[in-house]
Coordinates of C-alpha atoms in Angstrom, one line a residue:
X1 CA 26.1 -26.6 24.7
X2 CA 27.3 -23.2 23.1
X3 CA 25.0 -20.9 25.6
X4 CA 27.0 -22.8 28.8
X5 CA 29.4 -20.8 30.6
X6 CA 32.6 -21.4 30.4
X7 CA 35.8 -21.0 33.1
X8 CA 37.9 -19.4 29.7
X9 CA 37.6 -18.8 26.4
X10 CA 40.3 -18.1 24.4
X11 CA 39.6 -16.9 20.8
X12 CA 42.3 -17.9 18.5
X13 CA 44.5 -21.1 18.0
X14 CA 48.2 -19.7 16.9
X15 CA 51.2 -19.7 18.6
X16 CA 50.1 -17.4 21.6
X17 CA 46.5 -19.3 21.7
X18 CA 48.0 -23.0 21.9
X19 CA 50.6 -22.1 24.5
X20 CA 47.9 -20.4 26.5
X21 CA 45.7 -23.2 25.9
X22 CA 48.2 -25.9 27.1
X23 CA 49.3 -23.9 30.6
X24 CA 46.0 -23.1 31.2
X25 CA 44.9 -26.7 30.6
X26 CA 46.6 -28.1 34.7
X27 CA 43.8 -26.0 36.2
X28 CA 41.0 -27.9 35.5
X29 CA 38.8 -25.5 34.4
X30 CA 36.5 -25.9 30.9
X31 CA 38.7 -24.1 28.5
X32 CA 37.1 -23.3 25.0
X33 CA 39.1 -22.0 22.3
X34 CA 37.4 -20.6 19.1
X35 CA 39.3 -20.9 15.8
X36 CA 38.0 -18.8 12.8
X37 CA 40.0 -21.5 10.3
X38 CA 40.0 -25.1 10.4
X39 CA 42.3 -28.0 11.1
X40 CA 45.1 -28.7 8.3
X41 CA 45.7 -31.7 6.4
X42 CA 50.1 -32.1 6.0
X43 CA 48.8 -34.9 3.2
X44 CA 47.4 -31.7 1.1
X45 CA 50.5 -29.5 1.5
X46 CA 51.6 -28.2 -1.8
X47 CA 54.7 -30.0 -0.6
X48 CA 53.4 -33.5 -1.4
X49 CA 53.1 -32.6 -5.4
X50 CA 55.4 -31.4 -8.0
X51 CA 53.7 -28.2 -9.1
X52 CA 54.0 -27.2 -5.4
X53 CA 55.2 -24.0 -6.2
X54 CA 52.6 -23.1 -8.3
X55 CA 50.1 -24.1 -6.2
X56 CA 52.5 -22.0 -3.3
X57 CA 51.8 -19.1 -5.6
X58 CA 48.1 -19.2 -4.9
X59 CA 46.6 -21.4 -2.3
X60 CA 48.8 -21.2 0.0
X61 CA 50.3 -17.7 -0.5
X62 CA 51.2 -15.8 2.4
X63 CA 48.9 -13.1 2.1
X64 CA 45.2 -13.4 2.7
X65 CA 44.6 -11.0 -0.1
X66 CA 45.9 -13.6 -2.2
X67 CA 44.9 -16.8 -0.7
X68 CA 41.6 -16.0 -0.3
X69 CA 40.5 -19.0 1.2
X70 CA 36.7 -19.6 2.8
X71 CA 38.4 -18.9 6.2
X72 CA 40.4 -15.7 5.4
X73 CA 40.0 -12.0 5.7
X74 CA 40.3 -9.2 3.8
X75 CA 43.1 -6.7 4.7
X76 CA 43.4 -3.4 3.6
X77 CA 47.1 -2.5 3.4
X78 CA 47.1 0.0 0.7
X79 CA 48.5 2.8 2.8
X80 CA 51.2 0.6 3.8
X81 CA 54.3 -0.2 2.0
X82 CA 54.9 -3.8 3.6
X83 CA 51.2 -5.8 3.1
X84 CA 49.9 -7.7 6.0
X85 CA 50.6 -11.6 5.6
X86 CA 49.4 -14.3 8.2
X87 CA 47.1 -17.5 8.1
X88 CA 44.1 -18.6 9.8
X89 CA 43.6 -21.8 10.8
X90 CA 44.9 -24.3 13.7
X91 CA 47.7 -23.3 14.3
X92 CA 47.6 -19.6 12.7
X93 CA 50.5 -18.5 10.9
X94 CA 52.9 -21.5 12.1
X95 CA 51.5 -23.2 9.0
X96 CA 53.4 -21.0 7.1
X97 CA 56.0 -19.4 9.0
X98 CA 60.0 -20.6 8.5
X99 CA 60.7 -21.6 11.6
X100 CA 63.1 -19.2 12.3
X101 CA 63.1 -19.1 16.1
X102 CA 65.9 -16.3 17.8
X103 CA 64.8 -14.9 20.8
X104 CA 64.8 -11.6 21.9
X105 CA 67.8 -9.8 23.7
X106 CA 68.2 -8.1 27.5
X107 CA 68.1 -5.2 25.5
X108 CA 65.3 -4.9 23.7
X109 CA 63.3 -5.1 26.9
X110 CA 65.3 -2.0 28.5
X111 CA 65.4 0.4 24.9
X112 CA 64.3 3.3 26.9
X113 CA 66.6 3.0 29.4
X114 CA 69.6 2.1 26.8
X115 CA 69.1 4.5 23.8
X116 CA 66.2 7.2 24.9
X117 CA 63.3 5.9 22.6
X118 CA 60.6 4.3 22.2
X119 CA 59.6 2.9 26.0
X120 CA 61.2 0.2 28.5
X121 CA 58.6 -2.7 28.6
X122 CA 57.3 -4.1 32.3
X123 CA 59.0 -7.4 32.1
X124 CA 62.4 -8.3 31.3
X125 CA 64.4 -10.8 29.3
X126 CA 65.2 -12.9 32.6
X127 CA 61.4 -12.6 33.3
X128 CA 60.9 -14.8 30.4
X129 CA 64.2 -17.2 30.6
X130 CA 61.9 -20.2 32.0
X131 CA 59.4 -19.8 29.4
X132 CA 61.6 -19.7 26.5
X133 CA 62.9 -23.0 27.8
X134 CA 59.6 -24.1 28.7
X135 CA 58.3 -23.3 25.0
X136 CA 61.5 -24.8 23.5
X137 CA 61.3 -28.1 24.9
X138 CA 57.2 -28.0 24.4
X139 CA 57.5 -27.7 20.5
X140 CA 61.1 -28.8 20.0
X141 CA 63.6 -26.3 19.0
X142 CA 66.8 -27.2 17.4
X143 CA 70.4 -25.1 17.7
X144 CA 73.7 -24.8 19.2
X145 CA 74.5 -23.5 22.5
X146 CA 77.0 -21.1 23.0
X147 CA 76.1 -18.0 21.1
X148 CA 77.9 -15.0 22.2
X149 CA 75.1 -12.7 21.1
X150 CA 72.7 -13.4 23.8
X151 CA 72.6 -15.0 27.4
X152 CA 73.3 -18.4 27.2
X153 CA 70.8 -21.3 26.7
X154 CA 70.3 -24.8 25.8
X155 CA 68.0 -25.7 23.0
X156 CA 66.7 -29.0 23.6
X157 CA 67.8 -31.1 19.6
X158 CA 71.1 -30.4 18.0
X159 CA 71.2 -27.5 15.2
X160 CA 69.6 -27.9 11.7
X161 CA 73.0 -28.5 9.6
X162 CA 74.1 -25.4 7.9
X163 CA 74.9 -27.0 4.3
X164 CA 77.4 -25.9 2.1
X165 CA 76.1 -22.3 2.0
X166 CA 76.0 -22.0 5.6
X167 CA 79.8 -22.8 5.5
X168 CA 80.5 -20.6 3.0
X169 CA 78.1 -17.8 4.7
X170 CA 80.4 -18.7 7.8
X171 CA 83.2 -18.0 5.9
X172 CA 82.8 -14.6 4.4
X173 CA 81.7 -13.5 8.0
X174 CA 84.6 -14.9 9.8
X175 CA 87.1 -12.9 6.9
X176 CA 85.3 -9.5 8.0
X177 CA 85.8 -10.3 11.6
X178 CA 82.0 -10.2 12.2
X179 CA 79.2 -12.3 14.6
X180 CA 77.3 -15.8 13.2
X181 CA 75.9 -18.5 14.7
X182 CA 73.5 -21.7 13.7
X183 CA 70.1 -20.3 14.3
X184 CA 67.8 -21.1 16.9
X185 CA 65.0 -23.5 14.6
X186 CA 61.6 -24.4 15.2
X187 CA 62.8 -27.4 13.5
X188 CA 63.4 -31.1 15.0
X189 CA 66.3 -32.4 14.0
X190 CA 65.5 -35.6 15.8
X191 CA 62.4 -37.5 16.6
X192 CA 60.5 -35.6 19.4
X193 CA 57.3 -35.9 21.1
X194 CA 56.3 -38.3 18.3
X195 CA 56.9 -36.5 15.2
X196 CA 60.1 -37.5 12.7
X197 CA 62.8 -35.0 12.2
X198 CA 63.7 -33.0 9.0
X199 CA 64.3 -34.2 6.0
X200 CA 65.6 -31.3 4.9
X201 CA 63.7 -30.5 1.5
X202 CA 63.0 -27.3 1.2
X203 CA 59.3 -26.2 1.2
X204 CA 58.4 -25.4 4.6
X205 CA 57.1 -22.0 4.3
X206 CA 54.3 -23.6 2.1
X207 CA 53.2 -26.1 5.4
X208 CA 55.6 -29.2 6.8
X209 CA 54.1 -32.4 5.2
X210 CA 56.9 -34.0 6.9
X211 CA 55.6 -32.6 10.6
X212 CA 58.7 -31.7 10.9
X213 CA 58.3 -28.0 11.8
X214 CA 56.9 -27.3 14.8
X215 CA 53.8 -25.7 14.0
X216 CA 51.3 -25.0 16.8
X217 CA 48.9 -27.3 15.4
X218 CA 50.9 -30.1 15.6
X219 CA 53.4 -29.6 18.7
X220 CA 50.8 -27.4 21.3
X221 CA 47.3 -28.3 20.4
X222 CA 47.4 -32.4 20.8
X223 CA 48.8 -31.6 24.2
X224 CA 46.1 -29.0 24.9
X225 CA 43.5 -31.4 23.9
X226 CA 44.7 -34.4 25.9
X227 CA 44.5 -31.8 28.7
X228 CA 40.8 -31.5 28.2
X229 CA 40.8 -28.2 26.2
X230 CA 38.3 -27.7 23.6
X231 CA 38.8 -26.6 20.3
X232 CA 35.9 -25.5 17.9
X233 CA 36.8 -24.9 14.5
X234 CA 35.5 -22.7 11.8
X235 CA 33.6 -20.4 14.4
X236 CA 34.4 -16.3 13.3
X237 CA 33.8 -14.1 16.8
X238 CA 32.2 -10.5 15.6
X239 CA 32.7 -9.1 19.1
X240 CA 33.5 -9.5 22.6
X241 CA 30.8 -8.7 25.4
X242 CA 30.5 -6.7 28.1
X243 CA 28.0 -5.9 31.5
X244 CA 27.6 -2.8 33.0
X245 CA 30.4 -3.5 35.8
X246 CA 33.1 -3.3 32.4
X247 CA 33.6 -7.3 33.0
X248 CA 33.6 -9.6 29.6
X249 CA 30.3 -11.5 29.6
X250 CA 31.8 -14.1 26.4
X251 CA 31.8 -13.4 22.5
X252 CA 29.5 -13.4 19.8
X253 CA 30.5 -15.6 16.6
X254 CA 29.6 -17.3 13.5
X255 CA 29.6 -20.9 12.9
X256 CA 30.5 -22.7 9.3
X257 CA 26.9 -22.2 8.1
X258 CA 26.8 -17.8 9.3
X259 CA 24.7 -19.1 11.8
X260 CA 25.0 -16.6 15.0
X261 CA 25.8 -17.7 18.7
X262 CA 27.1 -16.3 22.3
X263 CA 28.8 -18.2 24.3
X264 CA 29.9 -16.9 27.7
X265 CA 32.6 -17.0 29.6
X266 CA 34.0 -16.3 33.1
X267 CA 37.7 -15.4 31.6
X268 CA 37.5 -14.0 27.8
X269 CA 41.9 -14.3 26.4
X270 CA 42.4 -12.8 22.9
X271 CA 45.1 -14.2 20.7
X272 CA 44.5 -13.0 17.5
X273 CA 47.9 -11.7 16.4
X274 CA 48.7 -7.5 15.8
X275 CA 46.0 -7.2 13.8
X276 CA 43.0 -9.6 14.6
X277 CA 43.4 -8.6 18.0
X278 CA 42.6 -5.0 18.0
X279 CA 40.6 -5.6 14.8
X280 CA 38.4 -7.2 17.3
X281 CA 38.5 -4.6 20.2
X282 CA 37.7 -1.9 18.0
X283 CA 34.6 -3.8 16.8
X284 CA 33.4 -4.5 20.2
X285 CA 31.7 -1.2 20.6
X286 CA 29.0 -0.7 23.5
X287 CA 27.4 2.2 25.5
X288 CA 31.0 1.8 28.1
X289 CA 33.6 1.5 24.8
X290 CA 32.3 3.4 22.3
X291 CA 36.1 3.2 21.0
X292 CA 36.5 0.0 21.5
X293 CA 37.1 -2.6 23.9
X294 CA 39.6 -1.4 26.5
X295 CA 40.5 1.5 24.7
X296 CA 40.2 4.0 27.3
X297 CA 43.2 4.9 26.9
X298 CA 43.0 5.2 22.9
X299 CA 45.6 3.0 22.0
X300 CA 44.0 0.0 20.9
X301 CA 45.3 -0.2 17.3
X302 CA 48.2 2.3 17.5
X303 CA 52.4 2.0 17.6
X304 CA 51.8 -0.8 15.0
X305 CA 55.1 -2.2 14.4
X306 CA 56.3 -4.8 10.8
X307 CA 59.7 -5.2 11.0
X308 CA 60.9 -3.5 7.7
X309 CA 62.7 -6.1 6.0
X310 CA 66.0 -6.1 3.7
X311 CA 67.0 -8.9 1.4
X312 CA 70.8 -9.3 -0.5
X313 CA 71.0 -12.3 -3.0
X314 CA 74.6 -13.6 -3.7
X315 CA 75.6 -15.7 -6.7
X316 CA 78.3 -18.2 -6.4
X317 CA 80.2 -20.3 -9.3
X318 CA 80.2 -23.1 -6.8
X319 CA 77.4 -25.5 -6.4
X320 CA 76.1 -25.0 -2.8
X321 CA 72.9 -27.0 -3.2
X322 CA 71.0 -24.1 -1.1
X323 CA 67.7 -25.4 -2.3
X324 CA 67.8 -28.4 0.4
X325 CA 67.6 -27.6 4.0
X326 CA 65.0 -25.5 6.4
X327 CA 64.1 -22.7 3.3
X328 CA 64.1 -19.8 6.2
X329 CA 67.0 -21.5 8.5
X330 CA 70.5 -21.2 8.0
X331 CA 72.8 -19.3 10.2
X332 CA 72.5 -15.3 11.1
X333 CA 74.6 -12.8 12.0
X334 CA 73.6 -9.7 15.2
X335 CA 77.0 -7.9 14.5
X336 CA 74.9 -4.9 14.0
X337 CA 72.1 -5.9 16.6
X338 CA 72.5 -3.6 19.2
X339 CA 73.0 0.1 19.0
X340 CA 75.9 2.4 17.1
X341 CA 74.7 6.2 16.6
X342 CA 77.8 6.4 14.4
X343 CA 75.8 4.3 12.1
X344 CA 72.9 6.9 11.9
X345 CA 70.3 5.4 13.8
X346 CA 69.1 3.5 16.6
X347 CA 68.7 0.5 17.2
X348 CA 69.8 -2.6 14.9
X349 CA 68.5 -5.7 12.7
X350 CA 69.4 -9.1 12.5
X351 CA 70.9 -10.9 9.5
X352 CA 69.1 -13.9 9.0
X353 CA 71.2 -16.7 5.9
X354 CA 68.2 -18.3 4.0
X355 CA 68.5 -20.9 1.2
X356 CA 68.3 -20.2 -2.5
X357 CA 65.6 -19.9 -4.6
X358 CA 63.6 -23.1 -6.2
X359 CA 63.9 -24.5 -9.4
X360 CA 60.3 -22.4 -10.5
X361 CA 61.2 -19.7 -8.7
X362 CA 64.7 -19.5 -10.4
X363 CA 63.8 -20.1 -13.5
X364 CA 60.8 -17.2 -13.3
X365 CA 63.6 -14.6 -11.5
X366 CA 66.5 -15.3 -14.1
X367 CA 63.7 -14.7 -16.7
X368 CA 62.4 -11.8 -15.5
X369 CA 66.2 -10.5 -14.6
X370 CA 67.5 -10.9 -18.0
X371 CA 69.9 -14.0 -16.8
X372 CA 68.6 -16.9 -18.0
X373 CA 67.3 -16.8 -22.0
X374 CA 64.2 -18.2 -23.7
X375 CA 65.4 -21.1 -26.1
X376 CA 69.1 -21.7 -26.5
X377 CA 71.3 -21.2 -23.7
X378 CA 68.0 -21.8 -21.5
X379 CA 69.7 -24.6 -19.3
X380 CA 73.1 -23.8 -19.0
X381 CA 72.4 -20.4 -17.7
X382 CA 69.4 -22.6 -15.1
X383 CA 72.3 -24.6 -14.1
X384 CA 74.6 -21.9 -13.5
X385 CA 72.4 -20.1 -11.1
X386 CA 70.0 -23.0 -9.6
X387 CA 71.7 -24.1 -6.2
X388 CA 73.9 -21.3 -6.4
X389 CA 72.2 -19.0 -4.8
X390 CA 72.1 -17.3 -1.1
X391 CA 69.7 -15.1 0.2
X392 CA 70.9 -12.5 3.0
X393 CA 67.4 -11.6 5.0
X394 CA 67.8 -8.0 7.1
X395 CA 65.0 -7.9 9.9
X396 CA 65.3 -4.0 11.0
X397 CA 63.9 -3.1 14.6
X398 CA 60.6 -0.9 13.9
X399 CA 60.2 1.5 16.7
X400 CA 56.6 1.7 18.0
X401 CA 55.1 5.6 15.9
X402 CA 51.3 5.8 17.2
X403 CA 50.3 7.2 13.7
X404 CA 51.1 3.9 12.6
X405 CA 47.9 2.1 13.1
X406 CA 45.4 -0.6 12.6
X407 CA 41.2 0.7 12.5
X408 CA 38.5 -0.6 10.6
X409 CA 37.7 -0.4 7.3
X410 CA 34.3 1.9 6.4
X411 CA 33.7 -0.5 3.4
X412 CA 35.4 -3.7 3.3
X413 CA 34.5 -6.6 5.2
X414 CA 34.7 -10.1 5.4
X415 CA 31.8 -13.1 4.7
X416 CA 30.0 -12.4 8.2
X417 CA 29.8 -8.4 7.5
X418 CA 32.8 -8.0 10.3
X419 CA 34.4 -4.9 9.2
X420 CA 38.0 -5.5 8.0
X421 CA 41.1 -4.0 9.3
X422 CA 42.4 -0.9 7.8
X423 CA 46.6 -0.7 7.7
X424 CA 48.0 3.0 8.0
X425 CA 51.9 2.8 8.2
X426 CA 54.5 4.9 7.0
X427 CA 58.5 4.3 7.0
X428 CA 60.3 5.9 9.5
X429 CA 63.5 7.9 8.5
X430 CA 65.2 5.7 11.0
X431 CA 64.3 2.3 9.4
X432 CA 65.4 4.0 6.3
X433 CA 68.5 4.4 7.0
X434 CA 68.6 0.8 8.9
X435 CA 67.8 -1.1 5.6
X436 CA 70.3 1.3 3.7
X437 CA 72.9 0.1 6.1
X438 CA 71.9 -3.8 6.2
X439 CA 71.6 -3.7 2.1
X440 CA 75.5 -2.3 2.0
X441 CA 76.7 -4.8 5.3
X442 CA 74.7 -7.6 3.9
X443 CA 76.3 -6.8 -0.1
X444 CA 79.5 -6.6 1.8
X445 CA 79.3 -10.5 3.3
X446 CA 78.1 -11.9 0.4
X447 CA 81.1 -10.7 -1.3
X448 CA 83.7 -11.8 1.7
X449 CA 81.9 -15.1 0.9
X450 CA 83.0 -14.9 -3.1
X451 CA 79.8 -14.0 -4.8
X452 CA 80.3 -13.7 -8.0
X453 CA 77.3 -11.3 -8.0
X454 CA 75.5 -9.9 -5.4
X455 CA 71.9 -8.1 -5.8
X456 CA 70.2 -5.9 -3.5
X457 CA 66.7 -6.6 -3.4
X458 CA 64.4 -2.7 -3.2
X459 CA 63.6 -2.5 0.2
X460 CA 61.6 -2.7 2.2
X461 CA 60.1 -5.6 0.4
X462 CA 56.4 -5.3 -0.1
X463 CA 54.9 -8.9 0.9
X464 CA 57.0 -9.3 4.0
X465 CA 54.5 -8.3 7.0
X466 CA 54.8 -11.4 9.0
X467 CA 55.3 -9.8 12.1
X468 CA 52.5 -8.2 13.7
X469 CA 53.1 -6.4 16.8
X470 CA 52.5 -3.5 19.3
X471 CA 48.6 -2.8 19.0
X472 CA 47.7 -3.3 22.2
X473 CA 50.5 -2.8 24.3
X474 CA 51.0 -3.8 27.7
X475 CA 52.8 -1.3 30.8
X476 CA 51.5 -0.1 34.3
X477 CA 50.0 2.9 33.1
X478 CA 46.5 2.6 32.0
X479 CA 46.8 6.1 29.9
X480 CA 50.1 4.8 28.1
X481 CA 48.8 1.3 27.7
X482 CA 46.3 -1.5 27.0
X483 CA 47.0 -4.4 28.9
X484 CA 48.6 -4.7 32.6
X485 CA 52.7 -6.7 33.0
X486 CA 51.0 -10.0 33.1
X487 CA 48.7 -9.3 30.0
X488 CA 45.2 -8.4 31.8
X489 CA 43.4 -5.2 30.6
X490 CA 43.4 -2.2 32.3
X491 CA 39.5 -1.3 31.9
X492 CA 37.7 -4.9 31.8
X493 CA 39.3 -7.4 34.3
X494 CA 38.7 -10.7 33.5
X495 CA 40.2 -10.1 29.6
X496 CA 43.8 -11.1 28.9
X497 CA 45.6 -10.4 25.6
X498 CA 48.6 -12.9 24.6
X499 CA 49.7 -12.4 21.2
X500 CA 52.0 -10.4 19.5
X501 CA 49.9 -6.9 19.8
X502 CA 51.1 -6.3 23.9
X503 CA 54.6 -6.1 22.6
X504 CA 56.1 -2.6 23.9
X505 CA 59.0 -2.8 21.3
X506 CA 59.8 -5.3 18.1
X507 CA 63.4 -6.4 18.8
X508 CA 65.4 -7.1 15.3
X509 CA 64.6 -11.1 15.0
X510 CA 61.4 -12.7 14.3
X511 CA 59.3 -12.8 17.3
X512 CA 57.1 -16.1 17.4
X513 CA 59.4 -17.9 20.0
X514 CA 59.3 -14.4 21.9
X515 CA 55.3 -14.5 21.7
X516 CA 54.7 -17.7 23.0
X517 CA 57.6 -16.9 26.0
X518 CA 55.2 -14.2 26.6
X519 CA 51.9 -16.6 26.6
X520 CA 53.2 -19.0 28.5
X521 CA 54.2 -16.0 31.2
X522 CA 50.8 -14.4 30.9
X523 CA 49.5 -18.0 31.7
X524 CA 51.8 -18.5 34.5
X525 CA 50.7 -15.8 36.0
X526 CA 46.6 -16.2 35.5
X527 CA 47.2 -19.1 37.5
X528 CA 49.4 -18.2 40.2
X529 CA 46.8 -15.1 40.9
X530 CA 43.4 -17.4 40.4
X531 CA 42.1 -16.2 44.1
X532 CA 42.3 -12.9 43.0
X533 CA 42.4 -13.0 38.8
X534 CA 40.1 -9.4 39.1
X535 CA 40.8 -7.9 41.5

């Protein structure tokens, strides 16, 4: 029954929620995880059709503004020049995510330390070595060891193959003397843990019909459940609750039908990504929290971080067939990862080679661009550019800016009357200068390569929030931070955050396999302190 008690509830089933779910699951104890979404269907992916980009367009856009399905929430990101994208549902915004899976460097643990900003987090890269293998070998992760870049590991499956326009990519980078490697993938290139490998077709950031991509719904949650975790689907938690000792007495949500229940819980987790996650807090107001769930220390919300993001396409006379292959998986380059003040700023991105655009997609851009004419001429110019193509990605390192925030929307709300989040961000002169620099380096490669043309995209591009962080921080001070080193909050004990709002800085790479190191650490630790989780 719903009004039971449970040993843990965790509220959320992404990336952080799965891992969490699974490590937790070798205790024993009756673990409950609420998802506000449902389960997915890989035989209803706009994959399986030809009109799947038009269906991409809509129903399975990236942002929930868009999408709009039953499950979604409103975000308001007007005040923001990079809108909010994610996904509910099991397995959160691995359904839609590229699979793009670098890990984090030494360094962006330490950036206090190193460059004298921002702040130093509590654990360290070597903290989190065993769970990034843990998590690779969990989900399957595919890539080549050996990369100079960062400490040396061993993904588990060989590296996705990088296609002609990774050679060619490989090429221009090796004329300018400058770093690449075969990315790190979320993507099995063999059979693993009973799902096929790749085909390589294209279309993952739409869903993996193939079940391919290692999405948290298909790689964590069987496991999870075969452990005896439960999942409830389709249940929307308005708040967390509290007793007057500050402990988490369980959550209050909505099932399918609005219907309102409690259910309680010794341990209360909250994996609800940079936004959800203090989107929740700050609706869990009571007599003790009147800002918010363990937000004593008023950051709850703030030092939101996006990861400004750059994009160069490069046009080639050669056919490269880059429509085929992992869409966000390629190679990348970290030549200007770390710090160089001669370059202006601090700090550094990550270039990450994705394939070229789809027929649709092409078509629509060449119209729109003036390069490929209505009526005659129509197909020759298609052909010249379809599989032609390369797109240069920059991922810039945003530095944590308290001003920078997530609260909740006076107005807007979602289906149950939960208020939505409200998204206040501004560019920083420093990640103005980083995208500047990555648009110019990134134009400069794509030439190297012979482009024939090469197009900077405006930056920073608008729909290109996937990466939520820094909300909810974690440190040992309880005036400078949310949650504690291993994730438990500083004002109510028995609450653990997991997701990507503890993160003290954002690195320069996509952050999932960095997130779920994290959850799997947090985890660790739960159960290697369960004699004494609050004191």
């Amino acid at each position: 029954m719903a009004d039971d008690i449970v040993d843990v509830l965790i509220v959320g089933a992404g990336a952080s929620g799965a891992a969490v779910a699974w490590s937790l699951a070798d205790t024993r104890m009756r673990i409950v995880c609420l998802e506000q979404g449902g389960w997915m269907n890989p035989a209803e992916y706009p994959s399986t059709g030809r009109d799947w980009e038009t269906r991409a367009a809509k129903e399975m856009h990236p942002s929930p503004n868009v999408r709009k399905r039953p499950t979604d929430y409103p975000i308001n990101d007007d005040e923001s020049p990079i809108a909010i994208v994610n996904f509910n549902g099991v397995g959160g915004s691995t359904i839609l995510y590229s699979a793009h899976f670098p890990r984090f460097h030494p360094s962006d643990f330490r950036v206090k330390t190193l460059d004298g900003v921002a702040d130093d987090w509590p654990i360290d890269y070597f903290t989190l070595e065993p769970f990034f293998a843990e998590n690779d070998n969990n989900i399957g992760v595919s890539g080549l060891t050996g990369d100079p870049a960062i400490p040396r590991h061993q993904p588990p499956l060989p590296h996705i193959p990088m296609g002609r326009m990774g050679e060619t990519m490989g090429r221009g980078f090796n004329q300018l003397g400058w770093h690449w490697w075969p990315s790190d993938s979320a993507i099995i290139t063999r059979p693993h843990n009973g799902r096929d490998k790749c085909l390589n077709l294209g279309p993952c950031n739409t869903g993996c019909a193939q079940g391919a991509k290692s999405s948290a719904d298909i790689s964590y949650w069987p496991m999870a459940e075969r452990a005896g975790v439960e999942l409830r689907t389709h249940c929307r938690v308005r708040e967390i609750t509290v007793d007057d000792r500050d402990m988490a007495t369980g959550v209050t949500y909505f099932d399918a039908d609005g219907v309102e229940h409690h259910q309680r819980a010794e341990v209360v987790i909250v994996a609800c990504n940079g936004v959800g996650t203090p989107r929740l807090l700050l609706n869990s107001t009571s007599a003790r929290f009147p800002d918010g769930l363990a937000n004593r220390s008023g950051l709850v919300g703030r030092n939101l971080m996006l990861h400004p993001w750059g994009l160069v396409v490069g046009h080639f006379d050669e056919p490269l067939k880059s429509n085929f292959g992992p869409q966000g998986c390629c190679i990348l380059s970290q030549e200007f990862y770390e710090t160089d003040t001669d370059r202006g700023f601090v700090r550094g991105y990550n270039m990450q080679i994705t394939r070229g655009g789809p027929p649709v997609g092409t078509a629509r851009a060449g119209i729109a661009q003036g390069t490929i004419p209505w009526g005659e001429g129509h197909h020759d110019a298609f052909d010249a550019l379809f599989g032609h193509s390369i797109h240069l990605g920059i991922c810039c390192e945003d530095l944590p800016e308290e001003h920078n925030r997530v609260t909740l929307d006076p107005e807007l709300t979602d289906t149950n009357g939960i208020p939505a989040p409200k998204i206040t961000y501004t560019l920083s002169e420093n990640s103005r200068r980083m995208l500047d620099h990555g648009s110019q380096k990134g134009a400069e490669a794509m030439a190297a390569a012979g482009a024939v043309k090469v197009q900077p995209v405006q930056s920073p591009l608008r729909m290109a929030g996937w990466h939520l962080l820094g909300t909810a921080r974690m440190g040992t001070d309880p005036e400078r931070s949310v949650v504690n080193e291993w994730g438990r909050s500083h004002d109510v004990r028995n609450l653990f955050l997991v997701d990507g709002s503890v993160f003290v800085t954002s690195g320069g790479v996509n952050p999932t396999t960095t997130i779920q190191a994290v959850a799997l650490y947090i985890a660790d630790a739960m159960k290697r302190n369960l004699a004494n989780l609050f004191d």
